[in-house]
Structure formats: structure tokens, C-alpha cells
Amino acid sequence: MSHGTVVDLFCGAGGLSEGFRQAGFRVLAGCDFDDTAGKTFAATHPEATFLGGRIQDVTVAQLLRVTGLKPGQLDVLVGGPPCQGYSVYNHQRGVDDPRAGLFREYLRLVKGLKPRWLVMENVAGLTSIADGGIIREIEEGMTSLGYKVDYKILKAEEYGVPQERRRIFFIANRVGAPIEFPVPTHGKNLKPFVTIWDAICDLAPVENGGKEEPQKYVAAPRNPYQAELRGNRTTAPNHSAPKLGSVNLERLKHIPSGGSWRDIPYDLLPEGMKRAKRSDHTKRYGRPRKTDLACTILTKCDIHWGAFIHPEQDRAITVREAARLQSFPDSFEFSGSRTEQYTQVGNAVPPLLGRAVANKLIDIDALKADKAVA
């Protein structure tokens, strides 16, 4: 049974739409400028049409044609306009950055498609840019098109994702339904957080710089998380480690579980880090404990920038391990070069977080239908 239809703007590899699909929605189309991510989306969403190219060139007529819908019939328009122009790391460019205007393209398509619900996600740092100016513009834009809107910062780990990740979600509708956000399922007095080791311990050991080929699992699924992400697969794709140079391998030998750059002997530190305060760069060259949550998965799982060293092996985490920490099923095979694969994983909304949001919309719609009947 389908709970409704979805179009995903700025879909990337399809993390948000995968969450909606897992909740029972039918994904009809996805749009993205990144053709390599589009290949991943197309391969993993065979029921949907992928539209490449600039969002500015995507028309309402085109989306109605490929979905077979009329204005007002689409149930949910989802998407995360790229945020580099207004991420927490880029205060200078703020509102004037052309990329910051991409949410206006989202609103342009809302105006023509008239979906029942809107779900837009972005970096949590959006709240601090231009004193909240972008937040206000998004709210005012949605309100002016007849939508009731609210937003909240959600923590991925509270919904079963084995990673500390904060994202802002705007939820809006034009059908008079209340706006509610999913209630956390994991954390204190709830289910325990899913740890790094819960997520990856069934994946085969791999060599630093080993060759790219699907790897057999080393054990039966050891917990429900692994069982769900594996499905009926017998091998894990995208599970090969990038090649680290000899000086980095030497550094890794000194970093214990829970350790970081501070454990590297001074003479082995990169030049730029020899002057660093010990209170700085806390995640650099981090080797997380098995019982930790992963740090935020970035578009580069570079050990120089974060805690991306494998808990046991002297290597960086693989694309598949990063995907597991983002809650992607192993059936997702990421296209392109390894660099492009890491980018697709790091840019994505964790599917389990998307699914929690999707399930909340289903609950609200069911409640609204019950009230209408009553």
C-alpha cells in the first residue's frame, strides 16, 4: 500500500527519498545537478525518473509530465538545497551567495506543483546566518504560498542512526493538518544508541588501498541494524579503503582507541599541526571507540579532518562503512570514483532520519482522516 507520492529536489544519491520509500511512499522523480549522484539515484530508485542539470532549468511542466500528476496532486515535495553558500563554515557569503538562492528555486516549483506537504532539510547552522534571515525568508516564502510551516533541528542519533548529526527540517502543509516532528526513539530511557561497532562489525577487514570489489560478510548479522541494512545480500559493495601514504600509516600506529592527533609523536605531526593548541582540532586523526557514535560523516572521510580511522584496523573507513554510519542499505551501490562516492554519502540525509519524518507525516494524515470521518 502506498502512503502517497514524493518528488525529491536536490536528491543526490537519494537518502531522503529512500527514507520516504521505506515508509511506504512512491518516489516518482528526483532532480540533481550532480550526474554521478544521479546515476546512483537512478540505479537505486528504478521506479523514479531522474532529471539532471541545473534546478533553474527544471520546469513545473516537466515535473508534471514525468510524474503524470496535475497541480495539487503531489503528496510530498522533499529536498535539501545545497548549503555550501550558507554553511556554518562560510559566514562571509551568507545570503548573497547564489547557492543560498537555491531554496528560492524550491519555492518556485512549490508554487506550480502545489504539493500537499513540503519537507525541506538543511544544515543546522542555517539558524545563525544573517541573524536568521534565511530561516525567515523560507518561512515567509512558504506562508505566502498558502502553507503552514514550522522547523526544528533533529539529531540523527535519536532516530537510530549511529552518528552525531544535526539537521534542520522545515515541515509545511496546505491541508490544515497540524505540524509535528518525529519523537526520538533512541537515547536516555529509550532504545540504546546504535554504536559504530553495531553498524560495521560484520564487514570484512580490508587492506589500506585494497582493490575495489564486493566483499563477503565476516559473520551473520549481529544485531537488528545489520540485519536490516544487509537485507538478503551476501556481499557488501563499495568496501575498499583509500590508500594512505607511509607517513600517515606511521602516525596511525600511535593512535589508540579513543585517541587522536594528540597521541602522534611531535616529530611525526604534519607541519601545520605542530603549532596547534592541544585544545584545538579535537577530531583530527581520531580513532573512535567501538562504543562511540560516529562524528558527522563529511563529503571527505579524510583522517586529517575528523575521526575517520577504523576502530581496529590502521586505515581510513571505507565508503561502505561511511554508508553504514549514514544508515544506507547495502543494496545502495554508489557510482563514480571513490572520491565521488564519499561525497554522495556525506551529502545525504540518513535514510533512517528521513523515514522517521515520513512516518510522522503518515501518522498526522491518518489522524486528520480519522477526525474528518468523525
GROMACS .gro file of C-alpha atoms in nm:
model
  374
    1MET     CA    1   0.000   0.000   0.000
    2SER     CA    2   0.139   0.342  -0.095
    3HIS     CA    3   0.110   0.625   0.152
    4GLY     CA    4   0.145   0.882  -0.123
    5THR     CA    5   0.376   1.025  -0.387
    6VAL     CA    6   0.711   1.201  -0.348
    7VAL     CA    7   0.934   1.417  -0.569
    8ASP     CA    8   1.288   1.483  -0.440
    9LEU     CA    9   1.457   1.807  -0.549
   10PHE     CA   10   1.836   1.816  -0.492
   11CYS     CA   11   1.808   1.439  -0.446
   12GLY     CA   12   2.179   1.349  -0.457
   13ALA     CA   13   2.217   0.973  -0.417
   14GLY     CA   14   1.867   0.962  -0.266
   15GLY     CA   15   1.898   0.935   0.113
   16LEU     CA   16   1.585   1.137   0.195
   17SER     CA   17   1.374   0.972  -0.077
   18GLU     CA   18   1.498   0.628   0.037
   19GLY     CA   19   1.366   0.706   0.386
   20PHE     CA   20   1.028   0.801   0.240
   21ARG     CA   21   1.024   0.487   0.027
   22GLN     CA   22   1.097   0.270   0.330
   23ALA     CA   23   0.796   0.433   0.500
   24GLY     CA   24   0.575   0.329   0.206
   25PHE     CA   25   0.574   0.634  -0.023
   26ARG     CA   26   0.613   0.608  -0.402
   27VAL     CA   27   0.907   0.815  -0.529
   28LEU     CA   28   0.818   0.949  -0.875
   29ALA     CA   29   1.114   1.174  -0.961
   30GLY     CA   30   1.443   1.316  -0.841
   31CYS     CA   31   1.644   1.617  -0.964
   32ASP     CA   32   2.010   1.696  -0.912
   33PHE     CA   33   2.292   1.885  -1.081
   34ASP     CA   34   2.540   1.607  -0.994
   35ASP     CA   35   2.507   1.345  -1.270
   36THR     CA   36   2.720   1.089  -1.083
   37ALA     CA   37   2.492   1.108  -0.780
   38GLY     CA   38   2.208   1.090  -1.032
   39LYS     CA   39   2.340   0.755  -1.157
   40THR     CA   40   2.327   0.621  -0.800
   41PHE     CA   41   1.974   0.763  -0.756
   42ALA     CA   42   1.853   0.612  -1.086
   43ALA     CA   43   2.000   0.269  -1.006
   44THR     CA   44   1.854   0.261  -0.655
   45HIS     CA   45   1.516   0.420  -0.744
   46PRO     CA   46   1.415   0.229  -1.060
   47GLU     CA   47   1.054   0.341  -1.012
   48ALA     CA   48   1.151   0.712  -1.038
   49THR     CA   49   1.263   0.942  -1.321
   50PHE     CA   50   1.594   1.124  -1.269
   51LEU     CA   51   1.624   1.476  -1.410
   52GLY     CA   52   1.980   1.611  -1.436
   53GLY     CA   53   2.106   1.963  -1.493
   54ARG     CA   54   2.052   2.291  -1.312
   55ILE     CA   55   1.746   2.326  -1.088
   56GLN     CA   56   1.690   2.667  -1.255
   57ASP     CA   57   1.616   2.479  -1.579
   58VAL     CA   58   1.370   2.230  -1.429
   59THR     CA   59   1.014   2.337  -1.508
   60VAL     CA   60   0.684   2.262  -1.340
   61ALA     CA   61   0.551   2.130  -1.673
   62GLN     CA   62   0.843   1.887  -1.698
   63LEU     CA   63   0.784   1.752  -1.345
   64LEU     CA   64   0.410   1.714  -1.409
   65ARG     CA   65   0.485   1.529  -1.732
   66VAL     CA   66   0.729   1.275  -1.584
   67THR     CA   67   0.513   1.213  -1.275
   68GLY     CA   68   0.180   1.202  -1.460
   69LEU     CA   69   0.029   1.435  -1.199
   70LYS     CA   70  -0.173   1.755  -1.215
   71PRO     CA   71  -0.105   2.058  -0.992
   72GLY     CA   72  -0.224   1.984  -0.638
   73GLN     CA   73  -0.195   1.604  -0.670
   74LEU     CA   74   0.163   1.552  -0.542
   75ASP     CA   75   0.162   1.444  -0.177
   76VAL     CA   76   0.512   1.548  -0.066
   77LEU     CA   77   0.786   1.762  -0.220
   78VAL     CA   78   1.113   1.693  -0.038
   79GLY     CA   79   1.463   1.828  -0.081
   80GLY     CA   80   1.772   1.983   0.068
   81PRO     CA   81   1.901   2.279  -0.136
   82PRO     CA   82   2.285   2.263  -0.134
   83CYS     CA   83   2.412   2.455   0.163
   84GLN     CA   84   2.775   2.540   0.090
   85GLY     CA   85   2.679   2.904   0.039
   86TYR     CA   86   2.544   2.933   0.389
   87SER     CA   87   2.704   2.662   0.599
   88VAL     CA   88   2.850   2.741   0.940
   89TYR     CA   89   3.194   2.743   0.778
   90ASN     CA   90   3.107   3.017   0.531
   91HIS     CA   91   2.963   3.317   0.713
   92GLN     CA   92   3.106   3.578   0.476
   93ARG     CA   93   2.899   3.480   0.176
   94GLY     CA   94   2.572   3.427   0.353
   95VAL     CA   95   2.255   3.546   0.189
   96ASP     CA   96   2.424   3.692  -0.119
   97ASP     CA   97   2.577   3.364  -0.232
   98PRO     CA   98   2.399   3.236  -0.547
   99ARG     CA   99   2.378   2.892  -0.387
  100ALA     CA  100   2.189   3.043  -0.096
  101GLY     CA  101   1.921   3.129  -0.351
  102LEU     CA  102   1.857   2.765  -0.439
  103PHE     CA  103   1.578   2.741  -0.182
  104ARG     CA  104   1.401   3.006  -0.390
  105GLU     CA  105   1.406   2.755  -0.678
  106TYR     CA  106   1.244   2.502  -0.444
  107LEU     CA  107   0.971   2.760  -0.369
  108ARG     CA  108   0.925   2.833  -0.742
  109LEU     CA  109   0.845   2.467  -0.800
  110VAL     CA  110   0.620   2.454  -0.491
  111LYS     CA  111   0.415   2.736  -0.643
  112GLY     CA  112   0.349   2.540  -0.963
  113LEU     CA  113   0.322   2.186  -0.824
  114LYS     CA  114   0.108   2.279  -0.518
  115PRO     CA  115   0.205   1.967  -0.318
  116ARG     CA  116   0.006   1.882  -0.008
  117TRP     CA  117   0.318   1.864   0.212
  118LEU     CA  118   0.668   2.012   0.199
  119VAL     CA  119   0.977   1.873   0.369
  120MET     CA  120   1.297   2.075   0.333
  121GLU     CA  121   1.615   1.996   0.523
  122ASN     CA  122   1.945   2.176   0.565
  123VAL     CA  123   2.248   2.242   0.784
  124ALA     CA  124   2.168   2.327   1.146
  125GLY     CA  125   2.390   2.635   1.110
  126LEU     CA  126   2.120   2.795   0.895
  127THR     CA  127   1.974   2.947   1.212
  128SER     CA  128   2.281   3.167   1.268
  129ILE     CA  129   2.330   3.300   0.913
  130ALA     CA  130   2.230   3.665   0.863
  131ASP     CA  131   2.068   3.662   1.210
  132GLY     CA  132   1.818   3.400   1.097
  133GLY     CA  133   1.741   3.590   0.775
  134ILE     CA  134   1.737   3.279   0.557
  135ILE     CA  135   1.507   3.097   0.803
  136ARG     CA  136   1.265   3.391   0.791
  137GLU     CA  137   1.277   3.405   0.411
  138ILE     CA  138   1.199   3.033   0.381
  139GLU     CA  139   0.911   3.062   0.633
  140GLU     CA  140   0.768   3.372   0.463
  141GLY     CA  141   0.803   3.212   0.120
  142MET     CA  142   0.612   2.900   0.223
  143THR     CA  143   0.348   3.102   0.413
  144SER     CA  144   0.288   3.331   0.115
  145LEU     CA  145   0.211   3.020  -0.097
  146GLY     CA  146  -0.059   2.912   0.148
  147TYR     CA  147   0.138   2.673   0.370
  148LYS     CA  148   0.153   2.643   0.746
  149VAL     CA  149   0.520   2.586   0.835
  150ASP     CA  150   0.739   2.501   1.133
  151TYR     CA  151   1.102   2.394   1.169
  152LYS     CA  152   1.312   2.200   1.416
  153ILE     CA  153   1.671   2.078   1.446
  154LEU     CA  154   1.670   1.697   1.457
  155LYS     CA  155   1.953   1.479   1.590
  156ALA     CA  156   2.008   1.175   1.368
  157GLU     CA  157   2.133   0.955   1.654
  158GLU     CA  158   1.795   0.989   1.830
  159TYR     CA  159   1.634   0.802   1.539
  160GLY     CA  160   1.869   0.504   1.526
  161VAL     CA  161   2.147   0.648   1.308
  162PRO     CA  162   2.492   0.561   1.452
  163GLN     CA  163   2.624   0.915   1.406
  164GLU     CA  164   2.610   1.257   1.568
  165ARG     CA  165   2.444   1.468   1.301
  166ARG     CA  166   2.226   1.779   1.336
  167ARG     CA  167   1.996   1.890   1.055
  168ILE     CA  168   1.721   2.150   1.039
  169PHE     CA  169   1.391   2.026   0.897
  170PHE     CA  170   1.113   2.253   0.771
  171ILE     CA  171   0.776   2.077   0.751
  172ALA     CA  172   0.479   2.252   0.592
  173ASN     CA  173   0.134   2.166   0.459
  174ARG     CA  174  -0.159   2.338   0.290
  175VAL     CA  175  -0.423   2.087   0.403
  176GLY     CA  176  -0.492   2.222   0.751
  177ALA     CA  177  -0.312   1.939   0.929
  178PRO     CA  178  -0.106   2.001   1.243
  179ILE     CA  179   0.272   2.011   1.205
  180GLU     CA  180   0.459   1.770   1.429
  181PHE     CA  181   0.811   1.629   1.429
  182PRO     CA  182   0.910   1.268   1.494
  183VAL     CA  183   0.958   1.173   1.858
  184PRO     CA  184   1.307   1.036   1.940
  185THR     CA  185   1.328   0.658   1.967
  186HIS     CA  186   1.689   0.626   2.089
  187GLY     CA  187   1.870   0.782   2.383
  188LYS     CA  188   1.830   0.809   2.761
  189ASN     CA  189   1.537   0.597   2.885
  190LEU     CA  190   1.473   0.489   2.521
  191LYS     CA  191   1.641   0.231   2.297
  192PRO     CA  192   2.021   0.248   2.329
  193PHE     CA  193   2.205   0.445   2.061
  194VAL     CA  194   2.335   0.238   1.770
  195THR     CA  195   2.717   0.246   1.802
  196ILE     CA  196   2.988   0.247   1.537
  197TRP     CA  197   3.065  -0.119   1.607
  198ASP     CA  198   2.695  -0.214   1.596
  199ALA     CA  199   2.694  -0.065   1.246
  200ILE     CA  200   3.012  -0.207   1.090
  201CYS     CA  201   3.149  -0.510   1.279
  202ASP     CA  202   3.017  -0.764   1.025
  203LEU     CA  203   3.213  -0.602   0.738
  204ALA     CA  204   3.532  -0.777   0.624
  205PRO     CA  205   3.875  -0.643   0.722
  206VAL     CA  206   4.028  -0.470   0.419
  207GLU     CA  207   4.379  -0.357   0.327
  208ASN     CA  208   4.490   0.006   0.319
  209GLY     CA  209   4.448   0.089  -0.052
  210GLY     CA  210   4.297  -0.252  -0.134
  211LYS     CA  211   4.124  -0.320  -0.464
  212GLU     CA  212   3.761  -0.229  -0.528
  213GLU     CA  213   3.545  -0.542  -0.526
  214PRO     CA  214   3.237  -0.659  -0.332
  215GLN     CA  215   3.338  -0.819  -0.001
  216LYS     CA  216   3.173  -1.116   0.171
  217TYR     CA  217   3.047  -1.051   0.523
  218VAL     CA  218   3.259  -1.200   0.806
  219ALA     CA  219   2.960  -1.311   1.013
  220ALA     CA  220   2.584  -1.343   1.021
  221PRO     CA  221   2.414  -1.016   1.118
  222ARG     CA  222   2.496  -0.950   1.483
  223ASN     CA  223   2.209  -0.712   1.557
  224PRO     CA  224   1.885  -0.582   1.402
  225TYR     CA  225   2.063  -0.281   1.247
  226GLN     CA  226   2.298  -0.500   1.044
  227ALA     CA  227   2.016  -0.738   0.952
  228GLU     CA  228   1.804  -0.452   0.818
  229LEU     CA  229   2.083  -0.286   0.617
  230ARG     CA  230   2.204  -0.615   0.469
  231GLY     CA  231   1.864  -0.747   0.362
  232ASN     CA  232   1.929  -1.064   0.162
  233ARG     CA  233   2.270  -0.961   0.026
  234THR     CA  234   2.576  -1.187   0.050
  235THR     CA  235   2.838  -0.920  -0.029
  236ALA     CA  236   2.897  -0.553   0.057
  237PRO     CA  237   2.979  -0.317  -0.233
  238ASN     CA  238   3.197  -0.001  -0.213
  239HIS     CA  239   3.404  -0.160   0.065
  240SER     CA  240   3.765  -0.075  -0.015
  241ALA     CA  241   3.991   0.164   0.172
  242PRO     CA  242   4.168   0.466   0.020
  243LYS     CA  243   4.549   0.436   0.011
  244LEU     CA  244   4.719   0.630   0.288
  245GLY     CA  245   5.085   0.725   0.245
  246SER     CA  246   5.362   0.578   0.461
  247VAL     CA  247   5.384   0.880   0.695
  248ASN     CA  248   5.010   0.856   0.771
  249LEU     CA  249   5.039   0.482   0.836
  250GLU     CA  250   5.322   0.556   1.078
  251ARG     CA  251   5.101   0.812   1.257
  252LEU     CA  252   4.813   0.563   1.283
  253LYS     CA  253   5.028   0.316   1.479
  254HIS     CA  254   5.043   0.564   1.767
  255ILE     CA  255   4.669   0.636   1.791
  256PRO     CA  256   4.480   0.415   2.039
  257SER     CA  257   4.106   0.361   2.060
  258GLY     CA  258   3.955   0.694   2.162
  259GLY     CA  259   4.280   0.870   2.066
  260SER     CA  260   4.355   1.148   1.819
  261TRP     CA  261   4.632   1.368   1.678
  262ARG     CA  262   4.749   1.434   2.035
  263ASP     CA  263   4.881   1.077   2.051
  264ILE     CA  264   5.108   1.123   1.748
  265PRO     CA  265   5.473   1.194   1.840
  266TYR     CA  266   5.559   1.561   1.781
  267ASP     CA  267   5.813   1.491   1.507
  268LEU     CA  268   5.554   1.290   1.310
  269LEU     CA  269   5.284   1.562   1.321
  270PRO     CA  270   5.201   1.748   0.999
  271GLU     CA  271   5.386   2.082   0.998
  272GLY     CA  272   5.068   2.286   1.034
  273MET     CA  273   4.965   2.091   1.345
  274LYS     CA  274   5.294   2.131   1.531
  275ARG     CA  275   5.176   2.478   1.633
  276ALA     CA  276   4.824   2.367   1.727
  277LYS     CA  277   4.694   2.405   2.080
  278ARG     CA  278   4.607   2.074   2.238
  279SER     CA  279   4.251   2.202   2.280
  280ASP     CA  280   4.216   2.255   1.902
  281HIS     CA  281   4.112   2.021   1.622
  282THR     CA  282   3.968   1.768   1.864
  283LYS     CA  283   3.855   1.518   1.598
  284ARG     CA  284   4.162   1.525   1.372
  285TYR     CA  285   4.328   1.188   1.330
  286GLY     CA  286   4.061   1.045   1.558
  287ARG     CA  287   4.023   0.673   1.613
  288PRO     CA  288   3.677   0.637   1.767
  289ARG     CA  289   3.595   0.379   2.031
  290LYS     CA  290   3.372   0.094   1.916
  291THR     CA  291   3.110   0.214   2.164
  292ASP     CA  292   3.106   0.571   2.026
  293LEU     CA  293   2.865   0.733   1.786
  294ALA     CA  294   3.044   0.835   1.465
  295CYS     CA  295   3.129   1.200   1.420
  296THR     CA  296   2.934   1.371   1.139
  297ILE     CA  297   3.011   1.192   0.812
  298LEU     CA  298   3.153   1.457   0.576
  299THR     CA  299   3.195   1.457   0.200
  300LYS     CA  300   3.560   1.361   0.254
  301CYS     CA  301   3.628   1.096   0.517
  302ASP     CA  302   3.982   1.234   0.544
  303ILE     CA  303   4.165   1.127   0.862
  304HIS     CA  304   4.334   1.470   0.865
  305TRP     CA  305   3.994   1.636   0.924
  306GLY     CA  306   3.797   1.406   1.151
  307ALA     CA  307   3.763   1.080   1.340
  308PHE     CA  308   3.758   0.863   1.029
  309ILE     CA  309   4.014   0.599   1.131
  310HIS     CA  310   3.880   0.244   1.163
  311PRO     CA  311   3.840   0.142   1.531
  312GLU     CA  312   4.068  -0.162   1.491
  313GLN     CA  313   4.250  -0.151   1.157
  314ASP     CA  314   4.519   0.101   1.057
  315ARG     CA  315   4.328   0.260   0.769
  316ALA     CA  316   4.056   0.511   0.689
  317ILE     CA  317   3.693   0.398   0.685
  318THR     CA  318   3.560   0.275   0.352
  319VAL     CA  319   3.270   0.422   0.155
  320ARG     CA  320   3.057   0.126   0.271
  321GLU     CA  321   3.143   0.190   0.636
  322ALA     CA  322   3.056   0.559   0.590
  323ALA     CA  323   2.728   0.450   0.424
  324ARG     CA  324   2.652   0.216   0.717
  325LEU     CA  325   2.712   0.506   0.958
  326GLN     CA  326   2.464   0.708   0.747
  327SER     CA  327   2.210   0.416   0.762
  328PHE     CA  328   2.216   0.341   0.387
  329PRO     CA  329   2.117  -0.016   0.296
  330ASP     CA  330   2.397  -0.227   0.148
  331SER     CA  331   2.184  -0.252  -0.169
  332PHE     CA  332   2.289   0.109  -0.244
  333GLU     CA  333   2.587   0.086  -0.478
  334PHE     CA  334   2.744   0.429  -0.515
  335SER     CA  335   2.855   0.529  -0.867
  336GLY     CA  336   3.165   0.714  -0.978
  337SER     CA  337   3.517   0.742  -0.840
  338ARG     CA  338   3.580   0.673  -0.472
  339THR     CA  339   3.603   1.049  -0.411
  340GLU     CA  340   3.260   1.095  -0.573
  341GLN     CA  341   3.120   0.806  -0.368
  342TYR     CA  342   3.232   0.963  -0.038
  343THR     CA  343   3.077   1.293  -0.150
  344GLN     CA  344   2.741   1.126  -0.222
  345VAL     CA  345   2.739   0.954   0.117
  346GLY     CA  346   2.844   1.265   0.309
  347ASN     CA  347   2.592   1.493   0.137
  348ALA     CA  348   2.297   1.263   0.204
  349VAL     CA  349   2.020   1.273   0.459
  350PRO     CA  350   2.046   0.948   0.659
  351PRO     CA  351   1.761   0.731   0.528
  352LEU     CA  352   1.652   0.635   0.882
  353LEU     CA  353   1.612   1.004   0.970
  354GLY     CA  354   1.412   1.057   0.650
  355ARG     CA  355   1.198   0.755   0.737
  356ALA     CA  356   1.120   0.893   1.085
  357VAL     CA  357   0.997   1.218   0.928
  358ALA     CA  358   0.796   1.029   0.664
  359ASN     CA  359   0.629   0.809   0.926
  360LYS     CA  360   0.529   1.120   1.123
  361LEU     CA  361   0.354   1.264   0.816
  362ILE     CA  362   0.167   0.934   0.774
  363ASP     CA  363   0.056   0.948   1.141
  364ILE     CA  364  -0.065   1.308   1.105
  365ASP     CA  365  -0.253   1.233   0.784
  366ALA     CA  366  -0.419   0.929   0.944
  367LEU     CA  367  -0.524   1.137   1.245
  368LYS     CA  368  -0.662   1.406   1.016
  369ALA     CA  369  -0.857   1.146   0.816
  370ASP     CA  370  -0.998   0.998   1.140
  371LYS     CA  371  -1.116   1.343   1.251
  372ALA     CA  372  -1.277   1.404   0.912
  373VAL     CA  373  -1.468   1.077   0.942
  374ALA     CA  374  -1.571   1.157   1.300
   0.00000   0.00000   0.00000
